[in-house]
DNA sequence: AAGGTGACCGGCC
DNA sequence: TGGCCGGCCACCT
C-alpha cells in the first residue's frame, strides 16, 4: 500500500461510501461508475484494502450474482452476512435473496 | 521491467 | 443458478 491516495482506490472508496443503508451493489457496477467497467476485478482488490476502513461498507458490495464472495475476507465467516441481514437484506447460503431488489446503482454525480 | 495474481464479468451450455 | 473459459486491468514482488 505505498500510498492510500491512489486515485483509483479513492474513487472506489468514494462510491462505496455512497451505498445507502439496506442497499447492495456489485463490483462491476462500481467499476462501471468509475468508467472502468473492465476493471471490476480491481474494484474487488480495492475493497480488500477498503474493508479496513470503517468508512467503506464493503459488506454491501457483492458480485453480480449476489453472492457474498468477499465474506471470506472478513474477520469471521458470517460477519458480512450478519451485517447485511441487520440492514434488512436476506442472505441464505452466502447468497442475497432478491438481490436485484436491493441492488443500488452507484453514481459519481451523486 | 516482467510475470503472477485476483472480493470479477460476460458468454455459452 | 451453476460450472467452465477467456479477457481485462491495475496492484504487488
PDB file of C-alpha atoms (C1' of nucleotides) in Angstrom:
ATOM      1  CA  UNK A   1       0.000   0.000   0.000  1.00  0.00           C
ATOM      2  CA  UNK A   2       2.582   2.628  -0.789  1.00  0.00           C
ATOM      3  CA  UNK A   3       0.052   5.419  -0.873  1.00  0.00           C
ATOM      4  CA  UNK A   4      -3.615   5.165   0.033  1.00  0.00           C
ATOM      5  CA  UNK A   5      -4.185   8.297  -2.010  1.00  0.00           C
ATOM      6  CA  UNK A   6      -4.305   6.350  -5.251  1.00  0.00           C
ATOM      7  CA  UNK A   7      -6.886   7.889  -7.470  1.00  0.00           C
ATOM      8  CA  UNK A   8      -8.382   4.567  -8.433  1.00  0.00           C
ATOM      9  CA  UNK A   9      -8.799   3.374  -4.855  1.00  0.00           C
ATOM     10  CA  UNK A  10     -10.095   6.728  -3.747  1.00  0.00           C
ATOM     11  CA  UNK A  11     -12.787   6.596  -6.378  1.00  0.00           C
ATOM     12  CA  UNK A  12     -13.791   3.109  -5.303  1.00  0.00           C
ATOM     13  CA  UNK A  13     -13.985   4.226  -1.692  1.00  0.00           C
ATOM     14  CA  UNK A  14     -15.978   7.284  -2.672  1.00  0.00           C
ATOM     15  CA  UNK A  15     -18.598   5.207  -4.470  1.00  0.00           C
ATOM     16  CA  UNK A  16     -18.720   2.528  -1.786  1.00  0.00           C
ATOM     17  CA  UNK A  17     -19.402   5.221   0.790  1.00  0.00           C
ATOM     18  CA  UNK A  18     -22.402   6.356  -1.259  1.00  0.00           C
ATOM     19  CA  UNK A  19     -24.106   2.983  -0.821  1.00  0.00           C
ATOM     20  CA  UNK A  20     -27.273   3.691   1.168  1.00  0.00           C
ATOM     21  CA  UNK A  21     -28.368   1.646   4.161  1.00  0.00           C
ATOM     22  CA  UNK A  22     -30.116  -1.580   3.257  1.00  0.00           C
ATOM     23  CA  UNK A  23     -28.760  -1.463  -0.267  1.00  0.00           C
ATOM     24  CA  UNK A  24     -26.151  -3.509  -2.101  1.00  0.00           C
ATOM     25  CA  UNK A  25     -24.242  -3.221  -5.330  1.00  0.00           C
ATOM     26  CA  UNK A  26     -21.852  -5.233  -7.444  1.00  0.00           C
ATOM     27  CA  UNK A  27     -18.172  -4.726  -8.200  1.00  0.00           C
ATOM     28  CA  UNK A  28     -18.935  -4.342 -11.865  1.00  0.00           C
ATOM     29  CA  UNK A  29     -21.482  -1.624 -11.110  1.00  0.00           C
ATOM     30  CA  UNK A  30     -18.891   0.345  -9.177  1.00  0.00           C
ATOM     31  CA  UNK A  31     -16.287  -0.241 -11.840  1.00  0.00           C
ATOM     32  CA  UNK A  32     -18.714   0.985 -14.448  1.00  0.00           C
ATOM     33  CA  UNK A  33     -19.496   4.063 -12.384  1.00  0.00           C
ATOM     34  CA  UNK A  34     -15.785   4.789 -12.333  1.00  0.00           C
ATOM     35  CA  UNK A  35     -15.676   4.395 -16.074  1.00  0.00           C
ATOM     36  CA  UNK A  36     -13.571   1.259 -15.924  1.00  0.00           C
ATOM     37  CA  UNK A  37     -16.162  -1.480 -16.264  1.00  0.00           C
ATOM     38  CA  UNK A  38     -13.432  -3.896 -17.285  1.00  0.00           C
ATOM     39  CA  UNK A  39     -11.569  -3.321 -14.063  1.00  0.00           C
ATOM     40  CA  UNK A  40     -14.261  -4.913 -11.955  1.00  0.00           C
ATOM     41  CA  UNK A  41     -11.596  -7.190 -10.525  1.00  0.00           C
ATOM     42  CA  UNK A  42      -9.597  -4.186  -9.485  1.00  0.00           C
ATOM     43  CA  UNK A  43     -12.629  -2.951  -7.571  1.00  0.00           C
ATOM     44  CA  UNK A  44     -12.557  -6.120  -5.551  1.00  0.00           C
ATOM     45  CA  UNK A  45      -8.866  -5.599  -4.967  1.00  0.00           C
ATOM     46  CA  UNK A  46      -9.538  -2.076  -3.801  1.00  0.00           C
ATOM     47  CA  UNK A  47     -12.250  -3.362  -1.488  1.00  0.00           C
ATOM     48  CA  UNK A  48      -9.685  -5.689   0.011  1.00  0.00           C
ATOM     49  CA  UNK A  49      -7.892  -2.660   1.347  1.00  0.00           C
ATOM     50  CA  UNK A  50     -11.141  -0.760   1.804  1.00  0.00           C
ATOM     51  CA  UNK A  51     -12.614  -3.237   4.225  1.00  0.00           C
ATOM     52  CA  UNK A  52     -10.071  -1.952   6.689  1.00  0.00           C
ATOM     53  CA  UNK A  53     -11.679   1.458   6.522  1.00  0.00           C
ATOM     54  CA  UNK A  54     -14.839   1.848   8.561  1.00  0.00           C
ATOM     55  CA  UNK A  55     -15.993   4.457   6.085  1.00  0.00           C
ATOM     56  CA  UNK A  56     -16.275   1.836   3.397  1.00  0.00           C
ATOM     57  CA  UNK A  57     -19.133  -0.650   3.846  1.00  0.00           C
ATOM     58  CA  UNK A  58     -17.557  -3.452   1.864  1.00  0.00           C
ATOM     59  CA  UNK A  59     -20.201  -5.817   3.173  1.00  0.00           C
ATOM     60  CA  UNK A  60     -22.691  -4.045   0.899  1.00  0.00           C
ATOM     61  CA  UNK A  61     -20.642  -4.947  -2.137  1.00  0.00           C
ATOM     62  CA  UNK A  62     -21.114  -8.347  -3.715  1.00  0.00           C
ATOM     63  CA  UNK A  63     -20.620  -9.892  -7.120  1.00  0.00           C
ATOM     64  CA  UNK A  64     -23.170  -9.764  -9.909  1.00  0.00           C
ATOM     65  CA  UNK A  65     -24.813 -12.986  -8.749  1.00  0.00           C
ATOM     66  CA  UNK A  66     -25.471 -11.506  -5.326  1.00  0.00           C
ATOM     67  CA  UNK A  67     -23.053 -13.953  -3.756  1.00  0.00           C
ATOM     68  CA  UNK A  68     -21.055 -12.850  -0.725  1.00  0.00           C
ATOM     69  CA  UNK A  69     -17.817 -13.766  -2.402  1.00  0.00           C
ATOM     70  CA  UNK A  70     -15.871 -11.424  -0.175  1.00  0.00           C
ATOM     71  CA  UNK A  71     -17.221 -12.681   3.126  1.00  0.00           C
ATOM     72  CA  UNK A  72     -14.160 -14.878   3.222  1.00  0.00           C
ATOM     73  CA  UNK A  73     -12.003 -11.801   3.677  1.00  0.00           C
ATOM     74  CA  UNK A  74     -13.937 -10.514   6.651  1.00  0.00           C
ATOM     75  CA  UNK A  75     -12.988 -11.270  10.211  1.00  0.00           C
ATOM     76  CA  UNK A  76     -15.411 -14.099  10.877  1.00  0.00           C
ATOM     77  CA  UNK A  77     -17.205 -16.282   8.393  1.00  0.00           C
ATOM     78  CA  UNK A  78     -20.682 -14.845   8.844  1.00  0.00           C
ATOM     79  CA  UNK A  79     -19.858 -11.265   9.784  1.00  0.00           C
ATOM     80  CA  UNK A  80     -20.675  -9.952   6.342  1.00  0.00           C
ATOM     81  CA  UNK A  81     -23.929 -11.873   6.282  1.00  0.00           C
ATOM     82  CA  UNK A  82     -24.817 -10.630   9.748  1.00  0.00           C
ATOM     83  CA  UNK A  83     -24.344  -7.027   8.687  1.00  0.00           C
ATOM     84  CA  UNK A  84     -26.469  -7.445   5.588  1.00  0.00           C
ATOM     85  CA  UNK A  85     -29.262  -9.180   7.474  1.00  0.00           C
ATOM     86  CA  UNK A  86     -29.085  -6.373  10.013  1.00  0.00           C
ATOM     87  CA  UNK A  87     -29.925  -3.995   7.201  1.00  0.00           C
ATOM     88  CA  UNK A  88     -32.964  -5.986   6.170  1.00  0.00           C
ATOM     89  CA  UNK A  89     -31.250  -7.967   3.455  1.00  0.00           C
ATOM     90  CA  UNK A  90     -31.971 -11.670   3.433  1.00  0.00           C
ATOM     91  CA  UNK A  91     -28.908 -13.803   2.924  1.00  0.00           C
ATOM     92  CA  UNK A  92     -29.034 -17.561   2.519  1.00  0.00           C
ATOM     93  CA  UNK A  93     -26.054 -19.745   1.721  1.00  0.00           C
ATOM     94  CA  UNK A  94     -23.856 -16.704   1.116  1.00  0.00           C
ATOM     95  CA  UNK A  95     -26.384 -15.518  -1.429  1.00  0.00           C
ATOM     96  CA  UNK A  96     -28.572 -12.403  -1.266  1.00  0.00           C
ATOM     97  CA  UNK A  97     -32.270 -13.039  -1.776  1.00  0.00           C
ATOM     98  CA  UNK A  98     -33.960 -10.570  -4.131  1.00  0.00           C
ATOM     99  CA  UNK A  99     -30.549  -9.196  -4.942  1.00  0.00           C
ATOM    100  CA  UNK A 100     -31.948  -7.108  -7.777  1.00  0.00           C
ATOM    101  CA  UNK A 101     -34.488  -5.605  -5.400  1.00  0.00           C
ATOM    102  CA  UNK A 102     -31.799  -4.416  -3.019  1.00  0.00           C
ATOM    103  CA  UNK A 103     -29.455  -3.541  -5.841  1.00  0.00           C
ATOM    104  CA  UNK A 104     -28.282   0.054  -5.930  1.00  0.00           C
ATOM    105  CA  UNK A 105     -26.641   1.675  -8.901  1.00  0.00           C
ATOM    106  CA  UNK A 106     -23.735   3.929  -7.808  1.00  0.00           C
ATOM    107  CA  UNK A 107     -23.429   7.330  -9.399  1.00  0.00           C
ATOM    108  CA  UNK A 108     -20.355   9.549  -9.422  1.00  0.00           C
ATOM    109  CA  UNK A 109     -22.527  12.613  -9.909  1.00  0.00           C
ATOM    110  CA  UNK A 110     -24.447  11.977  -6.717  1.00  0.00           C
TER     111      UNK A 110
ATOM    112  C1'  DA B   1      10.785  -4.429 -16.482  1.00  0.00           C
ATOM    113  C1'  DA B   2       8.310  -8.787 -16.441  1.00  0.00           C
ATOM    114  C1'  DG B   3       5.300 -12.022 -14.546  1.00  0.00           C
ATOM    115  C1'  DG B   4       1.799 -13.545 -11.428  1.00  0.00           C
ATOM    116  C1'  DT B   5      -2.496 -12.650  -9.125  1.00  0.00           C
ATOM    117  C1'  DG B   6      -7.366 -11.564  -8.005  1.00  0.00           C
ATOM    118  C1'  DA B   7     -13.722  -9.959  -3.124  1.00  0.00           C
ATOM    119  C1'  DC B   8     -14.975 -10.010 -11.434  1.00  0.00           C
ATOM    120  C1'  DC B   9     -17.854 -10.145 -15.714  1.00  0.00           C
ATOM    121  C1'  DG B  10     -19.959 -11.914 -19.797  1.00  0.00           C
ATOM    122  C1'  DG B  11     -20.997 -15.615 -22.869  1.00  0.00           C
ATOM    123  C1'  DC B  12     -22.214 -20.438 -23.532  1.00  0.00           C
ATOM    124  C1'  DC B  13     -24.219 -24.997 -22.127  1.00  0.00           C
TER     125       DC B  13
ATOM    126  C1'  DT C   1     -28.437 -20.775 -10.960  1.00  0.00           C
ATOM    127  C1'  DG C   2     -24.220 -23.108 -11.691  1.00  0.00           C
ATOM    128  C1'  DG C   3     -19.874 -24.605 -13.958  1.00  0.00           C
ATOM    129  C1'  DC C   4     -16.218 -23.589 -17.466  1.00  0.00           C
ATOM    130  C1'  DC C   5     -13.378 -20.445 -20.330  1.00  0.00           C
ATOM    131  C1'  DG C   6     -11.382 -16.197 -21.904  1.00  0.00           C
ATOM    132  C1'  DG C   7     -10.471 -11.470 -21.383  1.00  0.00           C
ATOM    133  C1'  DC C   8      -9.208  -7.132 -18.897  1.00  0.00           C
ATOM    134  C1'  DC C   9      -6.863  -4.124 -15.786  1.00  0.00           C
ATOM    135  C1'  DA C  10      -4.397  -2.347 -12.011  1.00  0.00           C
ATOM    136  C1'  DC C  11      -1.556  -3.898  -7.997  1.00  0.00           C
ATOM    137  C1'  DC C  12       2.457  -6.498  -5.984  1.00  0.00           C
ATOM    138  C1'  DT C  13       7.008  -8.888  -5.824  1.00  0.00           C
TER     139       DT C  13
END
